[in-house]
Tab-separated table of C-alpha atoms in Angstrom:
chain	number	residue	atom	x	y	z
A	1317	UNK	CA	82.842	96.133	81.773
A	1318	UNK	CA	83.389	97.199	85.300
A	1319	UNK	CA	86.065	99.346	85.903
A	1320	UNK	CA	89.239	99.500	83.974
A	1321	UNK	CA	91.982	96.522	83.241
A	1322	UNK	CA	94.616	98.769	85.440
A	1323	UNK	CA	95.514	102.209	85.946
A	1324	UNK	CA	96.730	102.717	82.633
A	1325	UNK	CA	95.446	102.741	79.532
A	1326	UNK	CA	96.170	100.400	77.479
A	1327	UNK	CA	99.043	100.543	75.089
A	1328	UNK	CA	98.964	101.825	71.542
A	1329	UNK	CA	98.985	99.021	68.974
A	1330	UNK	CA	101.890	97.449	67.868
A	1331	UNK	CA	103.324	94.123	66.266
A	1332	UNK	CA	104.654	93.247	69.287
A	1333	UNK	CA	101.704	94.040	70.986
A	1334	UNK	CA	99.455	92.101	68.323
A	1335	UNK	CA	101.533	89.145	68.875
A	1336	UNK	CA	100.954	89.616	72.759
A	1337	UNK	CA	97.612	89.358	72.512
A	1338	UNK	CA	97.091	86.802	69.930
A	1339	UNK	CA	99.184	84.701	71.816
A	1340	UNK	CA	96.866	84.967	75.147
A	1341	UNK	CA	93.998	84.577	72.825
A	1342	UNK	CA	95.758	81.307	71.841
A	1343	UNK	CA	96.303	80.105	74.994
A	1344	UNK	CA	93.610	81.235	77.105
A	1345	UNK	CA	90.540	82.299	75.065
A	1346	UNK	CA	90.981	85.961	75.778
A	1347	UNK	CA	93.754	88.967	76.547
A	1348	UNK	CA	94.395	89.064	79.852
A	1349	UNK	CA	94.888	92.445	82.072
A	1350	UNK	CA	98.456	91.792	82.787
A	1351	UNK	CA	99.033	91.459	79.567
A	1352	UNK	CA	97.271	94.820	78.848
A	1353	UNK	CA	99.695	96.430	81.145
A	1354	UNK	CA	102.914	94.143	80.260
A	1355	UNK	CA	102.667	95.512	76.695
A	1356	UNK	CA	103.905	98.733	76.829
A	1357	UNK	CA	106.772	97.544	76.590
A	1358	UNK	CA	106.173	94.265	75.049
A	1359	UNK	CA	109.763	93.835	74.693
A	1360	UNK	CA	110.447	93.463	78.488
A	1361	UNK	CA	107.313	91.321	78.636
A	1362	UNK	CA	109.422	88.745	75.915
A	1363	UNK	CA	112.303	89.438	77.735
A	1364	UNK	CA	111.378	88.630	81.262
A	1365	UNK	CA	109.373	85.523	79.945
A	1366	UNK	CA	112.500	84.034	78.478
A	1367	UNK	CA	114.250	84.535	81.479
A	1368	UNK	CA	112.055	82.523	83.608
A	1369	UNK	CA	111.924	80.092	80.927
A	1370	UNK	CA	116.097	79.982	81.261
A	1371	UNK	CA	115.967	79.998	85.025
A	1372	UNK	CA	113.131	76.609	84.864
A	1373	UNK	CA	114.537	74.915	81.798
A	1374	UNK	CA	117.694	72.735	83.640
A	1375	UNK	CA	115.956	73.058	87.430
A	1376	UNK	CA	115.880	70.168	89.127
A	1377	UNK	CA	112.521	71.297	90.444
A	1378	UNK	CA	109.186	69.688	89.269
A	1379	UNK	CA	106.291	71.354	87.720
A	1380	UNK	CA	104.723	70.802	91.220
A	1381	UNK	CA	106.952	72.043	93.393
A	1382	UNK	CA	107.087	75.264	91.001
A	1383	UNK	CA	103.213	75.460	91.526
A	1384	UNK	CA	103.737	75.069	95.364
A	1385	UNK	CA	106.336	77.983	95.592
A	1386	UNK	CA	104.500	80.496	93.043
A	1387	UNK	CA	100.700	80.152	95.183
A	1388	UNK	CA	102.858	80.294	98.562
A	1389	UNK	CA	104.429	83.481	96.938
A	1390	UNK	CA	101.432	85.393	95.411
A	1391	UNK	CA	99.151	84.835	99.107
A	1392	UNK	CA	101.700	85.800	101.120
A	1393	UNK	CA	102.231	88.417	98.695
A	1394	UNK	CA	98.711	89.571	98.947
A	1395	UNK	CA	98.232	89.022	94.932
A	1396	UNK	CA	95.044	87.953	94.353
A	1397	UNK	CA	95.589	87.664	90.301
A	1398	UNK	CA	98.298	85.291	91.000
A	1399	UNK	CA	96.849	83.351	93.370
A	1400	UNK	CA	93.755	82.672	90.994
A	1401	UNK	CA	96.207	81.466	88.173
A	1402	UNK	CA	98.078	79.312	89.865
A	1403	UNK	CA	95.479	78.182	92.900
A	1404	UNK	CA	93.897	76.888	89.291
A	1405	UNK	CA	97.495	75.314	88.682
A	1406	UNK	CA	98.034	73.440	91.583
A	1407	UNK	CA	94.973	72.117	91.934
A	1408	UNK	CA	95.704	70.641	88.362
A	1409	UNK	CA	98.872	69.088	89.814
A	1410	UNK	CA	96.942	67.821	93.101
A	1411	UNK	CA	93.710	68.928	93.984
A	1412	UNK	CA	91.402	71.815	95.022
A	1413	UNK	CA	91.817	71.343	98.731
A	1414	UNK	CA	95.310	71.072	98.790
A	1415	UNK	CA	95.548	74.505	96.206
A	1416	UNK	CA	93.487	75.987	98.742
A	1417	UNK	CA	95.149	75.305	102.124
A	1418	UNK	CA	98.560	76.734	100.192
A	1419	UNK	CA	97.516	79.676	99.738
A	1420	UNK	CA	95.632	79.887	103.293
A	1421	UNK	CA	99.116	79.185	104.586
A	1422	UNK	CA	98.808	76.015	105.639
A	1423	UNK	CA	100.790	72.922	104.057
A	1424	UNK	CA	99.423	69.386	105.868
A	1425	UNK	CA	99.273	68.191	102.181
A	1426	UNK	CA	102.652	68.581	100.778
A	1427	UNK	CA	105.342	66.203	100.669
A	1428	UNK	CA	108.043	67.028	103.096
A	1429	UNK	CA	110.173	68.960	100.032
A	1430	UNK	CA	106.968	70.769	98.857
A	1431	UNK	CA	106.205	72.188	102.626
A	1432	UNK	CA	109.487	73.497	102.892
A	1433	UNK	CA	109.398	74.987	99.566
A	1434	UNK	CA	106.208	77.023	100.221
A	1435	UNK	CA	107.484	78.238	103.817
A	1436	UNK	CA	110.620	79.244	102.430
A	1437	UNK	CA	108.317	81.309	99.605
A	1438	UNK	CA	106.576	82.936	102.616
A	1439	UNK	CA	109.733	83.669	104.419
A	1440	UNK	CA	111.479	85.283	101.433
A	1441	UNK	CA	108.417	87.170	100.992
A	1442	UNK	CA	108.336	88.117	104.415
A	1443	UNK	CA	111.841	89.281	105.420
A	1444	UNK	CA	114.685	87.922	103.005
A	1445	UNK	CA	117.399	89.662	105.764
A	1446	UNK	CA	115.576	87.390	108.781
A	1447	UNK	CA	116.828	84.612	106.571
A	1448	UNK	CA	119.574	82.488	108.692
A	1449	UNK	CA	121.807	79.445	107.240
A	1450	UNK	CA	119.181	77.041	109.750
A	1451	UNK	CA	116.688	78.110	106.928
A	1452	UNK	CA	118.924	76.858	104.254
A	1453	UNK	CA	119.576	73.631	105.752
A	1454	UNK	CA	116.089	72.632	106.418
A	1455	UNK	CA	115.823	73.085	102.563
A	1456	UNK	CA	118.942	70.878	102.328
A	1457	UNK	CA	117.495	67.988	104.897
A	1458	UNK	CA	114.192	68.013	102.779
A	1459	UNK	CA	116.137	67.147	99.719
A	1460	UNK	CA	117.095	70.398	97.980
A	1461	UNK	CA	120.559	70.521	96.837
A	1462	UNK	CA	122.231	74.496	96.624
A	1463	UNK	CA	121.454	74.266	92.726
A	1464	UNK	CA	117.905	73.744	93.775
A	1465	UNK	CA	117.596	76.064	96.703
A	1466	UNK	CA	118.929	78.993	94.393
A	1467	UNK	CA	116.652	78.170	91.615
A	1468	UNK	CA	113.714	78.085	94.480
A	1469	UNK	CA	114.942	81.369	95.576
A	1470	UNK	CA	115.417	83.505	91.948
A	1471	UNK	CA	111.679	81.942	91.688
A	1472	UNK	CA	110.507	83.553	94.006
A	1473	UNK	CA	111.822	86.328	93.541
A	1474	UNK	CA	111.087	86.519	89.868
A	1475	UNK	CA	107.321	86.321	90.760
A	1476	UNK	CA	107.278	88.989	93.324
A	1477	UNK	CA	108.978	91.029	90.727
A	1478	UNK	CA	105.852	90.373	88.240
A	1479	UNK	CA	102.989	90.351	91.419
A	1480	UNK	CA	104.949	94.364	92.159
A	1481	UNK	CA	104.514	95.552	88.541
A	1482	UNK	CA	100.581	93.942	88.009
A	1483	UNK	CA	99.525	95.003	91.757
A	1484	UNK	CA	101.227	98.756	91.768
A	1485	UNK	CA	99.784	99.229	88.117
A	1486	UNK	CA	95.902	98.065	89.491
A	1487	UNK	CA	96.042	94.861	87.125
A	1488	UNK	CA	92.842	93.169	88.150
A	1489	UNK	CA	91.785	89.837	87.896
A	1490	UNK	CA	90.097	88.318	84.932
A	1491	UNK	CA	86.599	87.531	85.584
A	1492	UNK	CA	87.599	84.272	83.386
A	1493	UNK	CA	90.272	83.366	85.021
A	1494	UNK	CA	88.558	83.625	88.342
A	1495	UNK	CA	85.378	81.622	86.767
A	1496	UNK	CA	88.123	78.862	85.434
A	1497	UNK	CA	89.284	78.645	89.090
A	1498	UNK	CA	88.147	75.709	91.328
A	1499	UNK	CA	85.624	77.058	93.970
A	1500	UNK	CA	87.602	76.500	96.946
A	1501	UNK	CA	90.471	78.568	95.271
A	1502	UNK	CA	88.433	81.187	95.136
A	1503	UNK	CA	87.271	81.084	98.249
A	1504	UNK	CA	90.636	81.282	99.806
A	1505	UNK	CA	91.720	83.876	97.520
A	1506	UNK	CA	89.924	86.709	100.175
A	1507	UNK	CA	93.568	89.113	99.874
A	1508	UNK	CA	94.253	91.708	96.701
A	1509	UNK	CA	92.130	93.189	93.873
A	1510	UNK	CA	89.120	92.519	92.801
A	1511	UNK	CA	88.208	90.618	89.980
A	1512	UNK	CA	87.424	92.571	87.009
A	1513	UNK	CA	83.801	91.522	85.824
A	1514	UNK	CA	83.101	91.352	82.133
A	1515	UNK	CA	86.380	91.418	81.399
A	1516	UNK	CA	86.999	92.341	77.508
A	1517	UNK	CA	88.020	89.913	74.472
């Protein structure tokens, strides 16, 4: 392995934390770093994971758009480990050039609602207080309605929430998750931590 997960160690051993990791092992072949960190308190991990499951369940926002917003989010964010996961997302929803260009910034690809979506991710990013009613009503002429443009905006925020806690902590990206992600994702993912190589089981 080079290098550690994070900063910290990782957590002492736990149902909770079992579950936690048998769960990623589940899904994704492997524990992932986040997770590592995440887990010492396993029960905010649960927590904050039901939350955004709440926030998405009713949206009125599709499983694209959601993609759009979170790779805007993590690369103007700076958060490589993000960026990897759902780069790899998006491109599932579209395709690898059009993952890429989102999260180089630049949005000739989207439909008119998805552009809007991912500038309004940078913007919130950005400066939330530069944020003027104009903004909101661009949002509105693209075809969000308020519902929408609040769920878009607890979204974002949500993620940069998760992006602080894995970036302060050193979380690192997996070396699987960056070997999963198409090539031109990880090309444009040039921001952030390294990858962790030989990540552990």
């Amino acid at each position: 392995m080079n290098g550690p997960a994070s900063f910290l160690a990782d957590p002492p051993q736990s149902p909770a934390v079992a579950a936690a990791y048998d769960a990623d092992v589940t899904s994704d072949g492997y524990v992932n770093n986040l997770t590592r960190v995440w887990c010492w308190r396993p029960d905010v991990l649960t927590s904050f994971e039901a939350l955004r499951a709440d926030l998405l369940g009713e949206s009125g926002l599709s499983s694209r758009e959601i993609a759009v917003m979170v790779a805007a989010t993590a690369a103007a964010r700076g958060d490589a480990y993000c960026a990897l996961a759902w780069g790899s997302r998006l491109a599932e929803f579209s395709d690898e050039v059009t993952a890429a260009r989102v999260l180089q910034g630049v949005d000739g690809d989207l439909s008119e609602r998805e552009s809007a979506l991912a500038d309004w991710s940078r913007q919130v990013v950005h400066d939330p207080n530069a944020t003027t009613e104009a903004d909101l009503d661009r949002l509105r002429d693209a075809g969000l309605n308020d519902r929408e443009i609040f769920e878009a905006t607890t979204l974002i925020a949500f993620r940069l929430a998760f992006s602080t806690v894995n970036d302060a902590l050193g979380a690192r990206p997996d070396a699987q998750l960056a070997e999963k992600a198409p090539k031109l994702v990880r090309e444009a993912v040039t921001y952030g931590r390294p990858v962790l190589a030989g990540s552990p089981t």
